[in-house]
């Protein structure tokens, strides 16, 4: 698969041959769904918590005698039946994460890249370099028509480009090791540098 390489100013800079193993697969929604679900579950805090009857602050003294009151038999006020008593089988602090094999995670990333390529939402640029000026980069991004874009650079990100992009709405940049299925799919445009392509091929081979 061949794709044009452009510069940030919109000019052409040749073309590049993309690997069919990374960008030529037929995207499968079931694989993408499993990987995104794994990512989001691992990111979930799981800090919601209720108090059981052993943790609420009422006295454990029997509230009234067992017989003779005409009412139901009760022990202490911590029972779940009472207002402000303990909660029965409520949520507790836990991890929502689950395992997914490294091989499957790599497969998911390949399918995400292929999905963007098939949809025509993949752009290859020469490099992500900037003078560090937000106004200049914002103008270039606007001229290129990127509204919600993710830029994937090589093993490291250009510091000036990162500094200039911080205050531009809808533009994010990641090094190759940070590339993930969720971030790729939720952006309208996927932008990869030539260094990023080489690093992705090395990571996903």
mmCIF file of C-alpha atoms in Angstrom:
data_model
loop_
_atom_site.group_PDB
_atom_site.id
_atom_site.type_symbol
_atom_site.label_atom_id
_atom_site.label_comp_id
_atom_site.label_asym_id
_atom_site.label_seq_id
_atom_site.Cartn_x
_atom_site.Cartn_y
_atom_site.Cartn_z
ATOM 1 C CA UNK A 1 0.000 0.000 0.000
ATOM 2 C CA UNK A 2 1.435 3.351 -1.086
ATOM 3 C CA UNK A 3 0.536 6.659 0.509
ATOM 4 C CA UNK A 4 1.681 10.227 -0.104
ATOM 5 C CA UNK A 5 3.925 11.846 2.495
ATOM 6 C CA UNK A 6 3.199 15.513 3.205
ATOM 7 C CA UNK A 7 4.817 18.307 5.185
ATOM 8 C CA UNK A 8 3.074 20.367 7.855
ATOM 9 C CA UNK A 9 2.809 23.251 5.416
ATOM 10 C CA UNK A 10 0.742 21.025 3.093
ATOM 11 C CA UNK A 11 3.466 20.429 0.493
ATOM 12 C CA UNK A 12 4.224 16.914 -0.784
ATOM 13 C CA UNK A 13 7.380 15.103 0.290
ATOM 14 C CA UNK A 14 7.253 11.914 -1.784
ATOM 15 C CA UNK A 15 5.485 8.685 -0.907
ATOM 16 C CA UNK A 16 5.890 5.696 1.392
ATOM 17 C CA UNK A 17 5.199 1.978 1.122
ATOM 18 C CA UNK A 18 3.078 0.810 4.053
ATOM 19 C CA UNK A 19 3.115 -2.752 5.363
ATOM 20 C CA UNK A 20 0.004 -4.772 4.482
ATOM 21 C CA UNK A 21 0.317 -6.575 7.831
ATOM 22 C CA UNK A 22 -0.223 -3.272 9.679
ATOM 23 C CA UNK A 23 -2.389 -1.193 7.356
ATOM 24 C CA UNK A 24 -3.967 -3.674 4.936
ATOM 25 C CA UNK A 25 -6.039 -5.917 7.209
ATOM 26 C CA UNK A 26 -9.817 -6.137 7.025
ATOM 27 C CA UNK A 27 -10.830 -4.399 10.305
ATOM 28 C CA UNK A 28 -12.775 -6.585 12.732
ATOM 29 C CA UNK A 29 -15.105 -4.830 15.152
ATOM 30 C CA UNK A 30 -15.032 -7.737 17.644
ATOM 31 C CA UNK A 31 -11.246 -7.517 18.052
ATOM 32 C CA UNK A 32 -11.315 -3.723 18.395
ATOM 33 C CA UNK A 33 -14.159 -3.951 20.917
ATOM 34 C CA UNK A 34 -12.290 -6.432 23.111
ATOM 35 C CA UNK A 35 -9.114 -4.330 23.195
ATOM 36 C CA UNK A 36 -10.974 -1.053 23.891
ATOM 37 C CA UNK A 37 -12.973 -2.758 26.648
ATOM 38 C CA UNK A 38 -9.718 -4.048 28.198
ATOM 39 C CA UNK A 39 -8.240 -0.525 28.089
ATOM 40 C CA UNK A 40 -11.272 1.184 29.604
ATOM 41 C CA UNK A 41 -11.711 -1.442 32.330
ATOM 42 C CA UNK A 42 -8.067 -1.103 33.362
ATOM 43 C CA UNK A 43 -8.513 2.681 33.540
ATOM 44 C CA UNK A 44 -11.624 2.441 35.752
ATOM 45 C CA UNK A 45 -10.835 3.508 39.310
ATOM 46 C CA UNK A 46 -13.085 1.044 41.156
ATOM 47 C CA UNK A 47 -13.032 3.223 44.296
ATOM 48 C CA UNK A 48 -16.795 3.220 44.960
ATOM 49 C CA UNK A 49 -17.548 1.764 48.368
ATOM 50 C CA UNK A 50 -20.472 1.332 50.792
ATOM 51 C CA UNK A 51 -20.477 0.446 54.481
ATOM 52 C CA UNK A 52 -21.647 -2.978 55.614
ATOM 53 C CA UNK A 53 -23.437 -3.519 58.929
ATOM 54 C CA UNK A 54 -20.085 -4.149 60.641
ATOM 55 C CA UNK A 55 -18.818 -0.680 59.569
ATOM 56 C CA UNK A 56 -21.741 1.650 60.363
ATOM 57 C CA UNK A 57 -21.525 3.696 63.565
ATOM 58 C CA UNK A 58 -24.675 2.737 65.509
ATOM 59 C CA UNK A 59 -24.424 0.873 68.813
ATOM 60 C CA UNK A 60 -24.571 -2.912 68.642
ATOM 61 C CA UNK A 61 -26.953 -2.963 71.637
ATOM 62 C CA UNK A 62 -30.280 -4.732 71.043
ATOM 63 C CA UNK A 63 -32.722 -1.896 70.329
ATOM 64 C CA UNK A 64 -35.623 -3.325 72.320
ATOM 65 C CA UNK A 65 -36.607 -6.558 74.026
ATOM 66 C CA UNK A 66 -37.238 -9.690 71.991
ATOM 67 C CA UNK A 67 -40.872 -10.245 72.999
ATOM 68 C CA UNK A 68 -43.844 -8.223 74.133
ATOM 69 C CA UNK A 69 -43.546 -5.117 71.950
ATOM 70 C CA UNK A 70 -45.864 -6.224 69.169
ATOM 71 C CA UNK A 71 -43.149 -5.391 66.639
ATOM 72 C CA UNK A 72 -40.711 -7.488 64.644
ATOM 73 C CA UNK A 73 -37.680 -9.036 66.332
ATOM 74 C CA UNK A 74 -34.508 -6.982 65.844
ATOM 75 C CA UNK A 75 -30.959 -6.901 67.112
ATOM 76 C CA UNK A 76 -29.047 -3.648 66.521
ATOM 77 C CA UNK A 77 -29.711 -0.609 64.334
ATOM 78 C CA UNK A 78 -26.927 -1.547 61.886
ATOM 79 C CA UNK A 79 -29.168 -4.048 60.093
ATOM 80 C CA UNK A 80 -29.754 -3.287 56.372
ATOM 81 C CA UNK A 81 -33.510 -2.958 56.962
ATOM 82 C CA UNK A 82 -33.043 0.285 58.917
ATOM 83 C CA UNK A 83 -32.409 3.752 57.516
ATOM 84 C CA UNK A 84 -28.662 4.522 57.660
ATOM 85 C CA UNK A 85 -27.946 0.899 58.484
ATOM 86 C CA UNK A 86 -25.372 -1.193 56.652
ATOM 87 C CA UNK A 87 -25.771 -1.868 52.930
ATOM 88 C CA UNK A 88 -26.223 -5.488 51.886
ATOM 89 C CA UNK A 89 -23.971 -6.652 49.034
ATOM 90 C CA UNK A 90 -23.098 -3.113 47.880
ATOM 91 C CA UNK A 91 -20.032 -2.158 45.810
ATOM 92 C CA UNK A 92 -16.594 -2.438 47.393
ATOM 93 C CA UNK A 93 -13.157 -1.175 46.326
ATOM 94 C CA UNK A 94 -11.864 -3.489 43.587
ATOM 95 C CA UNK A 95 -10.054 -3.599 40.279
ATOM 96 C CA UNK A 96 -12.210 -3.788 37.151
ATOM 97 C CA UNK A 97 -9.234 -4.808 34.992
ATOM 98 C CA UNK A 98 -8.864 -8.162 33.279
ATOM 99 C CA UNK A 99 -6.102 -9.873 31.332
ATOM 100 C CA UNK A 100 -5.589 -9.735 27.583
ATOM 101 C CA UNK A 101 -2.628 -11.429 25.928
ATOM 102 C CA UNK A 102 0.159 -9.313 24.432
ATOM 103 C CA UNK A 103 -0.370 -11.061 21.087
ATOM 104 C CA UNK A 104 -4.058 -10.052 21.018
ATOM 105 C CA UNK A 105 -3.249 -6.444 22.021
ATOM 106 C CA UNK A 106 -0.811 -6.194 19.100
ATOM 107 C CA UNK A 107 -3.462 -7.635 16.791
ATOM 108 C CA UNK A 108 -5.935 -5.016 18.009
ATOM 109 C CA UNK A 109 -3.458 -2.211 17.248
ATOM 110 C CA UNK A 110 -2.922 -3.578 13.727
ATOM 111 C CA UNK A 111 -6.671 -3.637 13.133
ATOM 112 C CA UNK A 112 -7.047 -0.068 14.460
ATOM 113 C CA UNK A 113 -4.345 1.164 12.050
ATOM 114 C CA UNK A 114 -5.972 -0.760 9.194
ATOM 115 C CA UNK A 115 -9.392 0.698 10.062
ATOM 116 C CA UNK A 116 -8.032 4.248 9.764
ATOM 117 C CA UNK A 117 -6.258 3.432 6.484
ATOM 118 C CA UNK A 118 -9.396 1.851 5.003
ATOM 119 C CA UNK A 119 -11.563 4.811 6.053
ATOM 120 C CA UNK A 120 -9.143 7.263 4.406
ATOM 121 C CA UNK A 121 -8.387 8.876 7.772
ATOM 122 C CA UNK A 122 -4.656 8.133 7.764
ATOM 123 C CA UNK A 123 -2.124 10.887 7.023
ATOM 124 C CA UNK A 124 1.650 10.405 6.805
ATOM 125 C CA UNK A 125 3.848 13.452 7.457
ATOM 126 C CA UNK A 126 7.594 13.948 7.014
ATOM 127 C CA UNK A 127 8.129 14.872 10.666
ATOM 128 C CA UNK A 128 6.373 16.555 13.600
ATOM 129 C CA UNK A 129 8.683 19.528 14.023
ATOM 130 C CA UNK A 130 7.744 23.050 15.056
ATOM 131 C CA UNK A 131 9.262 26.317 16.244
ATOM 132 C CA UNK A 132 7.309 25.978 19.491
ATOM 133 C CA UNK A 133 4.755 28.653 18.541
ATOM 134 C CA UNK A 134 1.133 27.628 19.089
ATOM 135 C CA UNK A 135 -0.312 30.209 16.661
ATOM 136 C CA UNK A 136 1.858 29.004 13.763
ATOM 137 C CA UNK A 137 1.059 25.328 14.378
ATOM 138 C CA UNK A 138 -2.671 26.062 14.827
ATOM 139 C CA UNK A 139 -2.725 27.773 11.432
ATOM 140 C CA UNK A 140 -1.025 24.780 9.784
ATOM 141 C CA UNK A 141 -3.459 22.353 11.437
ATOM 142 C CA UNK A 142 -6.433 24.432 10.290
ATOM 143 C CA UNK A 143 -5.119 24.595 6.702
ATOM 144 C CA UNK A 144 -4.683 20.806 6.694
ATOM 145 C CA UNK A 145 -8.276 20.366 7.895
ATOM 146 C CA UNK A 146 -7.452 18.400 11.053
ATOM 147 C CA UNK A 147 -10.208 18.882 13.652
ATOM 148 C CA UNK A 148 -9.748 15.898 15.946
ATOM 149 C CA UNK A 149 -6.323 14.455 15.206
ATOM 150 C CA UNK A 150 -3.840 12.171 16.931
ATOM 151 C CA UNK A 151 -0.184 12.507 15.909
ATOM 152 C CA UNK A 152 2.048 9.473 16.473
ATOM 153 C CA UNK A 153 5.760 10.281 16.376
ATOM 154 C CA UNK A 154 8.829 8.024 16.691
ATOM 155 C CA UNK A 155 10.383 6.730 19.904
ATOM 156 C CA UNK A 156 10.335 10.269 21.314
ATOM 157 C CA UNK A 157 8.263 13.390 20.665
ATOM 158 C CA UNK A 158 9.702 16.671 19.386
ATOM 159 C CA UNK A 159 9.673 18.972 22.444
ATOM 160 C CA UNK A 160 8.913 22.151 20.454
ATOM 161 C CA UNK A 161 6.008 20.452 18.650
ATOM 162 C CA UNK A 162 4.641 19.139 21.959
ATOM 163 C CA UNK A 163 4.901 22.597 23.517
ATOM 164 C CA UNK A 164 3.144 24.241 20.549
ATOM 165 C CA UNK A 165 0.360 21.619 20.426
ATOM 166 C CA UNK A 166 -0.616 21.734 24.101
ATOM 167 C CA UNK A 167 -3.133 24.537 23.719
ATOM 168 C CA UNK A 168 -4.632 23.442 20.400
ATOM 169 C CA UNK A 169 -8.053 21.873 20.900
ATOM 170 C CA UNK A 170 -8.459 18.461 19.280
ATOM 171 C CA UNK A 171 -4.740 17.856 18.656
ATOM 172 C CA UNK A 172 -2.813 15.245 20.634
ATOM 173 C CA UNK A 173 0.629 13.751 20.158
ATOM 174 C CA UNK A 174 2.042 10.447 21.416
ATOM 175 C CA UNK A 175 5.331 8.570 21.017
ATOM 176 C CA UNK A 176 5.110 5.173 19.298
ATOM 177 C CA UNK A 177 5.058 3.254 22.589
ATOM 178 C CA UNK A 178 2.025 5.290 23.666
ATOM 179 C CA UNK A 179 0.005 4.385 20.552
ATOM 180 C CA UNK A 180 -3.149 2.526 21.573
ATOM 181 C CA UNK A 181 -6.431 1.376 20.060
ATOM 182 C CA UNK A 182 -8.768 3.616 22.077
ATOM 183 C CA UNK A 183 -6.952 6.876 21.298
ATOM 184 C CA UNK A 184 -6.612 5.968 17.613
ATOM 185 C CA UNK A 185 -10.306 5.113 17.146
ATOM 186 C CA UNK A 186 -11.736 8.132 18.971
ATOM 187 C CA UNK A 187 -9.947 10.651 16.685
ATOM 188 C CA UNK A 188 -11.189 11.606 13.232
ATOM 189 C CA UNK A 189 -7.683 11.734 11.745
ATOM 190 C CA UNK A 190 -4.630 9.598 12.503
ATOM 191 C CA UNK A 191 -1.354 11.344 11.641
ATOM 192 C CA UNK A 192 1.886 9.332 11.709
ATOM 193 C CA UNK A 193 5.405 10.589 11.040
ATOM 194 C CA UNK A 194 7.853 8.587 8.916
ATOM 195 C CA UNK A 195 9.817 7.833 12.085
ATOM 196 C CA UNK A 196 6.545 6.684 13.677
ATOM 197 C CA UNK A 197 5.878 4.248 10.809
ATOM 198 C CA UNK A 198 9.332 2.678 11.222
ATOM 199 C CA UNK A 199 8.911 2.408 15.003
ATOM 200 C CA UNK A 200 5.395 0.889 14.671
ATOM 201 C CA UNK A 201 6.661 -1.708 12.203
ATOM 202 C CA UNK A 202 9.458 -2.620 14.615
ATOM 203 C CA UNK A 203 7.020 -2.780 17.568
ATOM 204 C CA UNK A 204 4.346 -4.850 15.808
ATOM 205 C CA UNK A 205 6.451 -7.205 13.674
#
